[in-house]
Amino acid sequence: MATVTLTPFNALVGFSVGTDEFTPALAEARFASAAGATSEFVDITGKVTKFASESGYDLNLNYAQDWATAGSLAHFLLAHNGEEATVTLQVPGGSFEAKVTCVSGDIGGTGNAVATASVVLPVKSGPDFTASGS
Amino acid sequence: MSPEHHLDQVRPAVRAALVELLPAGWDVKAGIATPTTLAQPTLYLEYSRVDPLPEAPLSQVRCTFELTLTTMLTDLAKGEDWADAALVDLVLALDAHNWITWSGAEKSVVKDTYLAWKVTLTALASTTPTPTNPEE
């Protein structure tokens, strides 16, 4: 059996929505796996058979708020709350593209600390991987 | 974020911000300096540390400064009265600032003569290349 080598990497490489790149604002951009529904069947001998549907994804974003810059990620999510957007997450070797529904994040924060926000955007379709150079 | 907060200009930017916040007549030194005989209230600004900002690690850093606020008064009792009152002015000014904050102050004596407060400041700075036209 061949040994498959590992090339780990430091996230985060790049994150953009449409044509705007928001990487500088982000502490985390992650397509988080959300397990599909499962059910189990027990036959008369007691044997358990498990059925599971395909898993889905949520897009987790942790970012720093910026209301001074027009077109910041915070402004974008507020302006497009509930709307569909195409996002691209770059990784070494390629990129993932997905359609998500925008969710507006927190506004304001703790005294004398950097104002942040954390949102979970449901992924409607994708993420689909495209190898770089292809 | 404006270019004044860029990491390569953070020390002059913090000094300029402090000069703006503080009463006229306070001497804000631009960097590491050896205390000499003082003629006026003096602030020594020592740029001591840079850390990635966890909230936006790919574009921002948190710069730490040790600020020493000294009086020119050599009488310790008078010096303490002045320094304690001056510290209140300084921290109130810092609390109102949106990219500089402070995390603690400790009383000390400079050159065995001048009463002082050592204040730890942190300032946010950008590491992304400065755009040629910020409006774009």
Short mmCIF file of C-alpha atoms in Angstrom, two decimals:
data_model
loop_
_atom_site.label_atom_id
_atom_site.label_comp_id
_atom_site.label_asym_id
_atom_site.label_seq_id
_atom_site.Cartn_x
_atom_site.Cartn_y
_atom_site.Cartn_z
CA MET A 1 0.00 0.00 0.00
CA ALA A 2 1.38 3.36 -0.96
CA THR A 3 2.07 5.93 1.72
CA VAL A 4 0.28 9.18 0.98
CA THR A 5 2.37 12.11 2.18
CA LEU A 6 0.86 15.02 4.06
CA THR A 7 1.27 18.71 3.26
CA PRO A 8 -0.29 20.58 6.18
CA PHE A 9 -0.88 24.30 5.91
CA ASN A 10 -1.61 27.32 8.03
CA ALA A 11 -5.10 28.61 7.45
CA LEU A 12 -6.14 31.18 6.37
CA VAL A 13 -4.99 31.63 2.76
CA GLY A 14 -7.76 33.65 1.17
CA PHE A 15 -11.46 34.27 1.48
CA SER A 16 -13.58 36.27 -0.90
CA VAL A 17 -17.22 36.96 -1.60
CA GLY A 18 -17.88 37.62 -5.26
CA THR A 19 -14.96 39.80 -6.35
CA ASP A 20 -14.16 41.30 -2.91
CA GLU A 21 -11.48 39.67 -0.80
CA PHE A 22 -12.07 39.85 2.95
CA THR A 23 -9.07 37.88 4.24
CA PRO A 24 -7.62 40.80 6.30
CA ALA A 25 -10.79 41.06 8.39
CA LEU A 26 -10.96 37.40 9.29
CA ALA A 27 -9.72 35.31 12.18
CA GLU A 28 -11.52 32.22 10.91
CA ALA A 29 -13.26 31.09 7.72
CA ARG A 30 -14.28 27.45 7.87
CA PHE A 31 -16.74 25.24 6.06
CA ALA A 32 -17.92 23.31 9.10
CA SER A 33 -19.31 19.89 8.39
CA ALA A 34 -22.89 19.39 9.52
CA ALA A 35 -23.90 15.75 9.71
CA GLY A 36 -26.98 14.64 7.83
CA ALA A 37 -29.93 12.83 9.39
CA THR A 38 -29.33 9.30 10.61
CA SER A 39 -31.67 6.48 11.43
CA GLU A 40 -31.17 2.91 12.53
CA PHE A 41 -33.03 -0.30 11.94
CA VAL A 42 -32.95 -3.20 14.39
CA ASP A 43 -33.98 -6.54 12.92
CA ILE A 44 -35.48 -9.49 14.84
CA THR A 45 -32.01 -10.88 15.64
CA GLY A 46 -31.07 -7.57 17.26
CA LYS A 47 -28.60 -6.60 14.53
CA VAL A 48 -28.42 -2.83 14.03
CA THR A 49 -28.23 -1.37 10.54
CA LYS A 50 -27.51 2.36 10.36
CA PHE A 51 -28.57 4.64 7.53
CA ALA A 52 -27.20 8.13 7.04
CA SER A 53 -27.80 10.85 4.51
CA GLU A 54 -25.14 13.03 2.94
CA SER A 55 -23.67 15.66 5.28
CA GLY A 56 -23.99 19.38 4.63
CA TYR A 57 -21.95 22.42 5.54
CA ASP A 58 -22.13 25.68 7.41
CA LEU A 59 -19.68 28.50 6.77
CA ASN A 60 -18.27 29.77 10.08
CA LEU A 61 -16.81 33.28 9.95
CA ASN A 62 -15.07 35.04 12.83
CA TYR A 63 -14.08 38.56 11.91
CA ALA A 64 -13.19 41.97 13.27
CA GLN A 65 -15.90 44.60 12.86
CA ASP A 66 -15.12 47.64 10.73
CA TRP A 67 -17.81 50.24 10.22
CA ALA A 68 -15.39 53.00 9.13
CA THR A 69 -14.55 51.30 5.83
CA ALA A 70 -17.33 51.27 3.26
CA GLY A 71 -17.52 47.79 1.79
CA SER A 72 -16.05 46.04 4.85
CA LEU A 73 -17.17 42.49 5.62
CA ALA A 74 -19.36 43.78 8.47
CA HIS A 75 -21.09 46.24 6.12
CA PHE A 76 -21.42 43.59 3.41
CA LEU A 77 -23.16 41.09 5.69
CA LEU A 78 -25.49 43.75 7.10
CA ALA A 79 -26.41 45.02 3.62
CA HIS A 80 -26.96 41.52 2.18
CA ASN A 81 -28.62 39.88 5.18
CA GLY A 82 -30.73 36.96 3.96
CA GLU A 83 -29.39 37.16 0.41
CA GLU A 84 -27.46 34.49 -1.42
CA ALA A 85 -23.77 35.03 -2.13
CA THR A 86 -21.00 33.06 -3.79
CA VAL A 87 -17.96 32.67 -1.56
CA THR A 88 -14.49 31.35 -2.34
CA LEU A 89 -12.11 29.88 0.21
CA GLN A 90 -8.58 29.50 -1.08
CA VAL A 91 -6.35 26.71 0.17
CA PRO A 92 -2.93 25.62 -1.04
CA GLY A 93 -3.62 23.54 -4.14
CA GLY A 94 -6.92 25.07 -5.11
CA SER A 95 -10.07 26.73 -3.91
CA PHE A 96 -13.54 25.89 -2.66
CA GLU A 97 -16.57 27.70 -3.98
CA ALA A 98 -20.01 27.63 -2.38
CA LYS A 99 -23.32 29.43 -2.37
CA VAL A 100 -24.26 30.67 1.08
CA THR A 101 -27.02 32.73 2.65
CA CYS A 102 -25.65 35.90 4.29
CA VAL A 103 -26.26 36.48 7.99
CA SER A 104 -25.52 39.84 9.62
CA GLY A 105 -23.16 39.67 12.59
CA ASP A 106 -22.74 41.30 15.97
CA ILE A 107 -22.51 45.06 16.27
CA GLY A 108 -20.42 46.55 19.08
CA GLY A 109 -18.53 44.66 21.75
CA THR A 110 -16.61 44.64 25.02
CA GLY A 111 -15.03 47.81 26.41
CA ASN A 112 -11.39 48.41 25.43
CA ALA A 113 -11.25 45.24 23.33
CA VAL A 114 -11.29 44.74 19.57
CA ALA A 115 -14.89 44.51 18.34
CA THR A 116 -15.44 41.13 16.74
CA ALA A 117 -18.34 39.15 15.32
CA SER A 118 -19.03 35.50 14.74
CA VAL A 119 -21.57 34.24 12.21
CA VAL A 120 -22.69 30.90 10.80
CA LEU A 121 -23.79 31.08 7.16
CA PRO A 122 -25.83 28.11 5.90
CA VAL A 123 -24.30 26.63 2.76
CA LYS A 124 -26.90 26.11 0.05
CA SER A 125 -24.67 24.32 -2.46
CA GLY A 126 -21.04 23.26 -2.46
CA PRO A 127 -18.35 23.67 -1.41
CA ASP A 128 -16.89 22.50 -4.70
CA PHE A 129 -13.13 22.11 -5.04
CA THR A 130 -11.24 23.43 -8.02
CA ALA A 131 -7.56 22.51 -8.23
CA SER A 132 -5.35 25.49 -8.99
CA GLY A 133 -4.11 25.60 -12.56
CA SER A 134 -7.01 23.54 -13.85
CA MET B 1 -7.69 52.00 8.67
CA SER B 2 -5.59 55.00 7.75
CA PRO B 3 -1.90 54.69 6.82
CA GLU B 4 -0.83 56.41 10.11
CA HIS B 5 -1.57 53.13 11.91
CA HIS B 6 0.68 51.04 9.71
CA LEU B 7 3.26 48.97 11.59
CA ASP B 8 6.22 50.76 9.98
CA GLN B 9 4.95 54.09 11.36
CA VAL B 10 3.41 52.98 14.66
CA ARG B 11 5.95 54.62 17.01
CA PRO B 12 5.61 58.15 15.53
CA ALA B 13 1.84 57.58 15.23
CA VAL B 14 1.50 56.70 18.92
CA ARG B 15 3.69 59.66 19.90
CA ALA B 16 1.57 62.01 17.76
CA ALA B 17 -1.62 60.61 19.31
CA LEU B 18 -0.23 61.11 22.84
CA VAL B 19 0.88 64.67 22.10
CA GLU B 20 -2.65 65.40 20.90
CA LEU B 21 -4.23 63.88 24.04
CA LEU B 22 -1.97 65.39 26.68
CA PRO B 23 -1.69 68.91 28.09
CA ALA B 24 0.71 71.33 26.38
CA GLY B 25 4.12 71.49 28.03
CA TRP B 26 4.54 67.73 28.46
CA ASP B 27 7.67 66.49 26.73
CA VAL B 28 6.88 63.22 24.89
CA LYS B 29 10.13 61.50 23.93
CA ALA B 30 10.01 59.73 20.58
CA GLY B 31 11.68 56.52 21.69
CA ILE B 32 14.10 54.92 24.11
CA ALA B 33 16.01 57.71 25.89
CA THR B 34 18.12 57.94 29.02
CA PRO B 35 16.44 60.16 31.62
CA THR B 36 18.49 63.28 32.38
CA THR B 37 17.75 66.28 34.53
CA LEU B 38 14.12 67.08 33.91
CA ALA B 39 12.73 70.56 33.37
CA GLN B 40 9.16 69.61 32.55
CA PRO B 41 6.78 66.67 32.85
CA THR B 42 8.23 63.99 30.59
CA LEU B 43 6.89 60.86 28.94
CA TYR B 44 9.32 58.20 27.79
CA LEU B 45 7.81 56.02 25.13
CA GLU B 46 9.46 52.61 24.77
CA TYR B 47 8.29 50.42 21.92
CA SER B 48 8.81 46.95 23.37
CA ARG B 49 6.76 44.22 21.70
CA VAL B 50 4.65 43.22 18.70
CA ASP B 51 2.09 40.39 18.70
CA PRO B 52 -0.33 39.19 16.03
CA LEU B 53 -3.84 40.38 16.73
CA PRO B 54 -5.90 37.20 17.35
CA GLU B 55 -9.06 38.92 16.10
CA ALA B 56 -7.53 39.60 12.65
CA PRO B 57 -4.16 37.80 12.50
CA LEU B 58 -3.54 38.25 8.78
CA SER B 59 -3.70 42.02 8.70
CA GLN B 60 -3.26 43.50 12.16
CA VAL B 61 -0.82 43.46 15.07
CA ARG B 62 -0.93 44.68 18.64
CA CYS B 63 2.12 46.80 19.55
CA THR B 64 3.07 47.14 23.21
CA PHE B 65 4.67 50.31 24.58
CA GLU B 66 6.04 51.00 28.04
CA LEU B 67 5.20 54.59 28.85
CA THR B 68 7.00 56.25 31.76
CA LEU B 69 5.26 59.37 33.01
CA THR B 70 7.61 61.42 35.17
CA THR B 71 7.44 64.72 36.95
CA MET B 72 10.28 67.24 37.06
CA LEU B 73 9.58 67.85 40.77
CA THR B 74 12.37 66.49 42.97
CA ASP B 75 10.39 66.77 46.20
CA LEU B 76 8.88 63.28 46.49
CA ALA B 77 5.68 64.41 48.25
CA LYS B 78 4.97 67.14 45.71
CA GLY B 79 6.05 64.85 42.90
CA GLU B 80 3.65 62.15 44.04
CA ASP B 81 0.74 64.60 44.21
CA TRP B 82 1.50 65.74 40.68
CA ALA B 83 2.11 62.28 39.23
CA ASP B 84 -1.05 60.75 40.72
CA ALA B 85 -3.21 63.52 39.28
CA ALA B 86 -1.42 63.35 35.92
CA LEU B 87 -2.01 59.59 35.71
CA VAL B 88 -5.76 60.15 35.99
CA ASP B 89 -5.63 62.59 33.06
CA LEU B 90 -3.57 60.15 31.04
CA VAL B 91 -5.75 57.07 31.57
CA LEU B 92 -8.99 58.98 30.99
CA ALA B 93 -7.55 60.22 27.70
CA LEU B 94 -6.45 56.70 26.75
CA ASP B 95 -9.83 55.17 27.61
CA ALA B 96 -11.45 57.48 25.06
CA HIS B 97 -9.02 56.50 22.31
CA ASN B 98 -10.14 53.95 19.72
CA TRP B 99 -6.88 52.26 18.71
CA ILE B 100 -4.68 52.84 21.76
CA THR B 101 -5.54 51.33 25.12
CA TRP B 102 -3.73 50.63 28.39
CA SER B 103 -3.56 47.54 30.53
CA GLY B 104 -1.96 48.65 33.79
CA ALA B 105 0.17 51.24 35.58
CA GLU B 106 2.85 50.80 38.24
CA LYS B 107 4.47 53.48 40.35
CA SER B 108 8.25 53.77 40.27
CA VAL B 109 11.11 56.21 40.80
CA VAL B 110 13.35 57.37 37.96
CA LYS B 111 17.04 58.06 38.75
CA ASP B 112 16.21 57.85 42.49
CA THR B 113 14.81 61.35 42.14
CA TYR B 114 11.66 61.67 40.10
CA LEU B 115 8.39 59.95 40.90
CA ALA B 116 6.96 58.17 37.89
CA TRP B 117 4.17 55.95 36.66
CA LYS B 118 4.99 53.18 34.22
CA VAL B 119 1.97 52.55 32.03
CA THR B 120 1.67 49.63 29.61
CA LEU B 121 0.02 50.75 26.38
CA THR B 122 -1.09 48.70 23.41
CA ALA B 123 -1.75 50.13 19.97
CA LEU B 124 -3.35 48.45 16.96
CA ALA B 125 -1.41 48.61 13.71
CA SER B 126 -1.97 47.34 10.21
CA THR B 127 0.46 45.08 8.36
CA THR B 128 -1.29 45.15 4.99
CA PRO B 129 0.46 47.17 2.29
CA THR B 130 -0.66 50.78 2.29
CA PRO B 131 -2.86 51.40 -0.76
CA THR B 132 -1.65 54.15 -3.07
CA ASN B 133 -5.15 55.58 -3.12
CA PRO B 134 -7.15 54.77 0.05
CA GLU B 135 -10.39 55.75 -1.72
CA GLU B 136 -10.16 52.83 -4.14
#
